[in-house]
Short mmCIF file of C-alpha atoms and ligand atoms in Angstrom, two decimals:
data_model
loop_
_atom_site.label_atom_id
_atom_site.label_comp_id
_atom_site.label_asym_id
_atom_site.label_seq_id
_atom_site.Cartn_x
_atom_site.Cartn_y
_atom_site.Cartn_z
CA MET A 1 -41.51 -121.62 -115.35
CA THR A 2 -38.27 -120.27 -116.79
CA GLU A 3 -36.30 -117.88 -114.60
CA TRP A 4 -36.56 -115.05 -117.15
CA MET A 5 -40.34 -115.42 -117.55
CA GLN A 6 -40.82 -115.32 -113.78
CA GLU A 7 -38.63 -112.22 -113.44
CA LEU A 8 -40.36 -110.46 -116.31
CA ILE A 9 -43.86 -111.10 -114.93
CA VAL A 10 -42.85 -109.80 -111.47
CA LEU A 11 -41.17 -106.72 -112.96
CA VAL A 12 -44.08 -105.89 -115.24
CA GLU A 13 -46.61 -106.20 -112.44
CA ALA A 14 -44.48 -104.00 -110.17
CA GLU A 15 -43.89 -101.44 -112.88
CA PHE A 16 -47.36 -101.12 -114.33
CA HIS A 17 -49.59 -102.80 -111.70
CA SER A 18 -50.83 -104.98 -114.54
CA LYS A 19 -49.64 -107.83 -116.71
CA ARG A 20 -49.56 -105.59 -119.76
CA ILE A 21 -46.50 -103.90 -121.10
CA VAL A 22 -45.50 -102.00 -124.20
CA GLY A 23 -42.34 -103.05 -126.00
CA SER A 24 -40.62 -102.53 -129.31
CA LEU A 25 -41.00 -105.40 -131.78
CA ALA A 26 -38.32 -105.63 -134.45
CA THR A 27 -38.71 -107.57 -137.69
CA VAL A 28 -36.86 -107.67 -141.01
CA GLU A 29 -38.29 -106.22 -144.23
CA THR A 30 -38.07 -108.41 -147.31
CA ASP A 31 -35.17 -106.25 -148.59
CA GLY A 32 -33.19 -107.14 -145.42
CA THR A 33 -33.56 -103.76 -143.69
CA PRO A 34 -34.83 -103.54 -140.08
CA ARG A 35 -38.26 -102.35 -138.91
CA SER A 36 -39.32 -101.68 -135.32
CA ARG A 37 -42.55 -100.53 -133.71
CA MET A 38 -44.23 -100.38 -130.31
CA VAL A 39 -46.69 -103.14 -129.46
CA ILE A 40 -48.68 -104.16 -126.37
CA VAL A 41 -47.90 -107.56 -124.91
CA ARG A 42 -51.35 -108.91 -124.06
CA SER A 43 -50.32 -112.08 -122.29
CA PHE A 44 -47.26 -113.77 -120.76
CA ASN A 45 -47.64 -117.55 -120.84
CA PRO A 46 -45.38 -119.47 -118.48
CA SER A 47 -46.83 -122.81 -119.65
CA ASP A 48 -45.05 -122.58 -123.01
CA ASN A 49 -42.80 -119.51 -122.54
CA THR A 50 -44.67 -117.45 -125.11
CA LEU A 51 -45.69 -113.80 -125.29
CA TRP A 52 -48.85 -112.78 -127.13
CA ILE A 53 -49.31 -109.68 -129.24
CA THR A 54 -52.27 -108.78 -131.43
CA THR A 55 -52.05 -107.06 -134.79
CA ASP A 56 -53.77 -106.29 -138.09
CA SER A 57 -53.21 -108.85 -140.86
CA ARG A 58 -52.87 -105.96 -143.34
CA SER A 59 -49.97 -104.29 -141.50
CA ASP A 60 -46.43 -104.35 -142.90
CA LYS A 61 -45.12 -106.41 -139.99
CA MET A 62 -47.29 -109.31 -141.19
CA SER A 63 -45.71 -109.58 -144.65
CA GLN A 64 -42.31 -109.22 -142.95
CA LEU A 65 -43.13 -112.07 -140.56
CA GLU A 66 -44.56 -114.21 -143.34
CA ALA A 67 -41.24 -113.92 -145.17
CA ARG A 68 -39.11 -114.27 -142.01
CA PRO A 69 -41.09 -115.49 -138.98
CA PHE A 70 -38.62 -114.20 -136.37
CA ALA A 71 -38.68 -111.12 -134.17
CA GLU A 72 -36.96 -109.41 -131.26
CA LEU A 73 -39.01 -107.72 -128.56
CA VAL A 74 -37.37 -105.13 -126.27
CA PHE A 75 -38.74 -103.76 -122.99
CA TRP A 76 -37.44 -100.92 -120.84
CA LEU A 77 -38.58 -101.13 -117.22
CA LEU A 78 -37.97 -97.61 -116.04
CA ASN A 79 -38.43 -98.03 -112.28
CA GLU A 80 -36.14 -101.04 -112.13
CA ARG A 81 -33.77 -99.57 -114.73
CA GLN A 82 -33.78 -102.85 -116.56
CA GLN A 83 -33.83 -103.80 -120.23
CA PHE A 84 -35.17 -107.14 -121.50
CA ARG A 85 -34.53 -108.40 -125.04
CA LEU A 86 -36.31 -111.53 -126.26
CA ARG A 87 -35.85 -113.08 -129.67
CA GLY A 88 -37.22 -116.13 -131.41
CA PRO A 89 -39.77 -117.44 -133.88
CA VAL A 90 -43.24 -115.92 -134.24
CA GLU A 91 -46.35 -117.93 -135.02
CA MET A 92 -49.27 -116.12 -136.68
CA VAL A 93 -52.59 -117.38 -135.29
CA ARG A 94 -55.70 -116.58 -137.36
CA ASP A 95 -58.30 -118.75 -135.64
CA GLY A 96 -59.05 -120.58 -132.40
CA SER A 97 -60.49 -119.80 -128.99
CA ALA A 98 -57.48 -117.91 -127.54
CA ARG A 99 -57.65 -115.41 -130.40
CA GLN A 100 -61.42 -115.04 -130.03
CA GLU A 101 -61.09 -114.47 -126.26
CA LEU A 102 -58.53 -111.73 -126.84
CA TRP A 103 -60.86 -110.11 -129.38
CA ASN A 104 -63.75 -110.09 -126.89
CA GLY A 105 -61.38 -108.70 -124.23
CA LEU A 106 -60.51 -105.61 -126.28
CA ASN A 107 -62.49 -102.45 -125.71
CA ASP A 108 -64.89 -101.20 -128.38
CA SER A 109 -62.51 -98.55 -129.72
CA SER A 110 -59.61 -101.03 -130.07
CA ARG A 111 -61.88 -103.45 -131.97
CA ALA A 112 -62.95 -100.61 -134.27
CA MET A 113 -59.38 -100.12 -135.57
CA PHE A 114 -59.54 -103.46 -137.37
CA PHE A 115 -62.35 -102.03 -139.53
CA TRP A 116 -60.40 -98.92 -140.51
CA PRO A 117 -59.03 -98.53 -144.08
CA MET A 118 -55.73 -100.24 -145.05
CA PRO A 119 -53.02 -99.45 -142.43
CA GLY A 120 -50.06 -97.54 -143.84
CA ALA A 121 -51.85 -96.58 -147.10
CA VAL A 122 -52.17 -92.91 -148.08
CA ARG A 123 -55.21 -91.48 -146.33
CA VAL A 124 -58.09 -90.76 -148.70
CA PRO A 125 -60.11 -87.65 -147.78
CA GLY A 126 -63.55 -88.63 -146.54
CA SER A 127 -62.48 -92.14 -145.45
CA GLU A 128 -64.55 -93.53 -142.60
CA PHE A 129 -63.00 -94.67 -139.32
CA ALA A 130 -65.35 -96.65 -137.10
CA LYS A 131 -65.36 -95.46 -133.47
CA ALA A 132 -66.72 -98.51 -131.67
CA VAL A 133 -67.28 -102.18 -132.47
CA ALA A 134 -69.03 -104.51 -130.02
CA PRO A 135 -67.76 -108.04 -129.22
CA GLY A 136 -68.60 -110.74 -131.77
CA PRO A 137 -66.73 -113.09 -134.11
CA ALA A 138 -63.18 -111.76 -134.66
CA PRO A 139 -62.65 -110.41 -138.19
CA GLN A 140 -59.96 -112.00 -140.39
CA GLU A 141 -57.81 -108.87 -139.96
CA PHE A 142 -57.34 -109.74 -136.28
CA VAL A 143 -54.19 -111.82 -135.84
CA LEU A 144 -52.54 -113.17 -132.71
CA LEU A 145 -48.73 -113.15 -132.85
CA VAL A 146 -47.13 -115.73 -130.59
CA LEU A 147 -43.48 -115.00 -129.86
CA LYS A 148 -41.53 -117.95 -128.48
CA PRO A 149 -38.19 -116.57 -127.32
CA GLN A 150 -35.13 -118.76 -127.76
CA ILE A 151 -32.64 -116.23 -126.41
CA VAL A 152 -33.39 -113.73 -123.64
CA GLU A 153 -31.11 -111.04 -122.26
CA ALA A 154 -31.54 -108.77 -119.24
CA LEU A 155 -29.43 -105.68 -118.56
CA GLU A 156 -29.66 -104.05 -115.13
CA LEU A 157 -28.35 -100.52 -114.84
CA ASN A 158 -28.86 -100.25 -111.07
CA GLU A 159 -25.62 -102.09 -110.44
CA SER A 160 -22.07 -101.10 -111.21
CA PRO A 161 -20.77 -102.69 -113.29
CA HIS A 162 -24.13 -103.20 -114.99
CA ARG A 163 -25.39 -106.78 -114.76
CA ARG A 164 -25.97 -108.43 -118.12
CA ARG A 165 -27.45 -111.92 -118.17
CA ARG A 166 -28.39 -114.27 -120.98
CA TRP A 167 -30.62 -117.33 -121.02
CA SER A 168 -30.82 -119.55 -124.07
CA GLU A 169 -33.23 -122.37 -124.76
CA ALA A 170 -30.51 -124.37 -126.53
CA ASP A 171 -28.60 -124.31 -123.23
CA GLY A 172 -31.57 -125.53 -121.14
CA TRP A 173 -32.31 -121.94 -120.07
CA ARG A 174 -29.15 -121.87 -117.94
CA MET A 175 -28.27 -118.29 -117.01
CA GLU A 176 -24.90 -116.91 -118.13
CA LEU A 177 -23.43 -113.69 -116.81
CA LEU A 178 -22.00 -111.55 -119.63
CA ASN A 179 -19.87 -108.46 -119.70
CA PRO A 180 -22.17 -105.46 -119.90
C1 FMN B 1 -48.16 -97.46 -127.21
C2 FMN B 1 -48.42 -98.15 -128.54
C3 FMN B 1 -48.92 -99.43 -128.54
C4 FMN B 1 -49.17 -100.09 -129.74
N1 FMN B 1 -49.63 -101.38 -129.72
C5 FMN B 1 -49.77 -102.05 -130.88
C6 FMN B 1 -50.15 -103.43 -130.87
O1 FMN B 1 -50.37 -104.05 -129.83
N2 FMN B 1 -50.26 -104.06 -132.07
C7 FMN B 1 -50.01 -103.42 -133.25
O2 FMN B 1 -50.11 -104.08 -134.29
N3 FMN B 1 -49.66 -102.14 -133.30
C8 FMN B 1 -49.52 -101.43 -132.14
N4 FMN B 1 -49.15 -100.11 -132.17
C9 FMN B 1 -48.96 -99.45 -133.48
C10 FMN B 1 -47.60 -99.86 -134.05
O3 FMN B 1 -46.57 -99.19 -133.33
C11 FMN B 1 -47.47 -99.56 -135.55
O4 FMN B 1 -47.64 -98.19 -135.79
C12 FMN B 1 -48.47 -100.34 -136.39
O5 FMN B 1 -48.67 -101.66 -135.88
C13 FMN B 1 -48.00 -100.46 -137.84
O6 FMN B 1 -46.75 -101.08 -137.87
P1 FMN B 1 -46.15 -101.80 -139.19
O7 FMN B 1 -46.51 -100.91 -140.35
O8 FMN B 1 -44.67 -101.85 -138.95
O9 FMN B 1 -46.76 -103.15 -139.31
C14 FMN B 1 -48.91 -99.43 -130.98
C15 FMN B 1 -48.38 -98.15 -130.95
C16 FMN B 1 -48.15 -97.52 -129.76
C17 FMN B 1 -47.58 -96.12 -129.79
#
């Protein structure tokens, strides 16, 4: 397991008593301008150094990722006063057993959102928003985003000077200490 993945898993478990964490995922719009939004990281996978996020195929981030399949994910771990930034390519997974397992693992109200009207479109009065959807075959709107970081940075504010570290895949994941 890479050093950064191990640290992140320990920190997330300590912070939230779970392996789930919310972070900000940044992508680039087709006109070159940035977009960022909060997402839940559903799984940390030490076997291939990936992080899994689920999303709606109709959301803007999908067309952004189709045009430029790269993203940066940022976490703030409040108790440890630590920031993690992870950037790299994103694979969009629309079938397979891992995606189906994640779908079945969602609660009924989270599954229902994938049957709501077009995300980001102007809301039409009288539109229907399903409240609960039971497990079953995942709909085509349900997409698994697999982020495979190539560069990871950690910034720790508990120390003075702050400790800023960088790991890069191209460098065999060797840790480098940077100026904060
Ligand atoms: C705490 C929190 C967690 C969220 N988790 C997700 C998520 O896991 N996946 C997702 O697609 N959107 C999630 N959202 C909604 C996104 O922030 C965003 O509003 C939505 O995905 C549309 O983004 P887009 O138009 O840039 O594609 C979450 C929002 C919040 C506030």
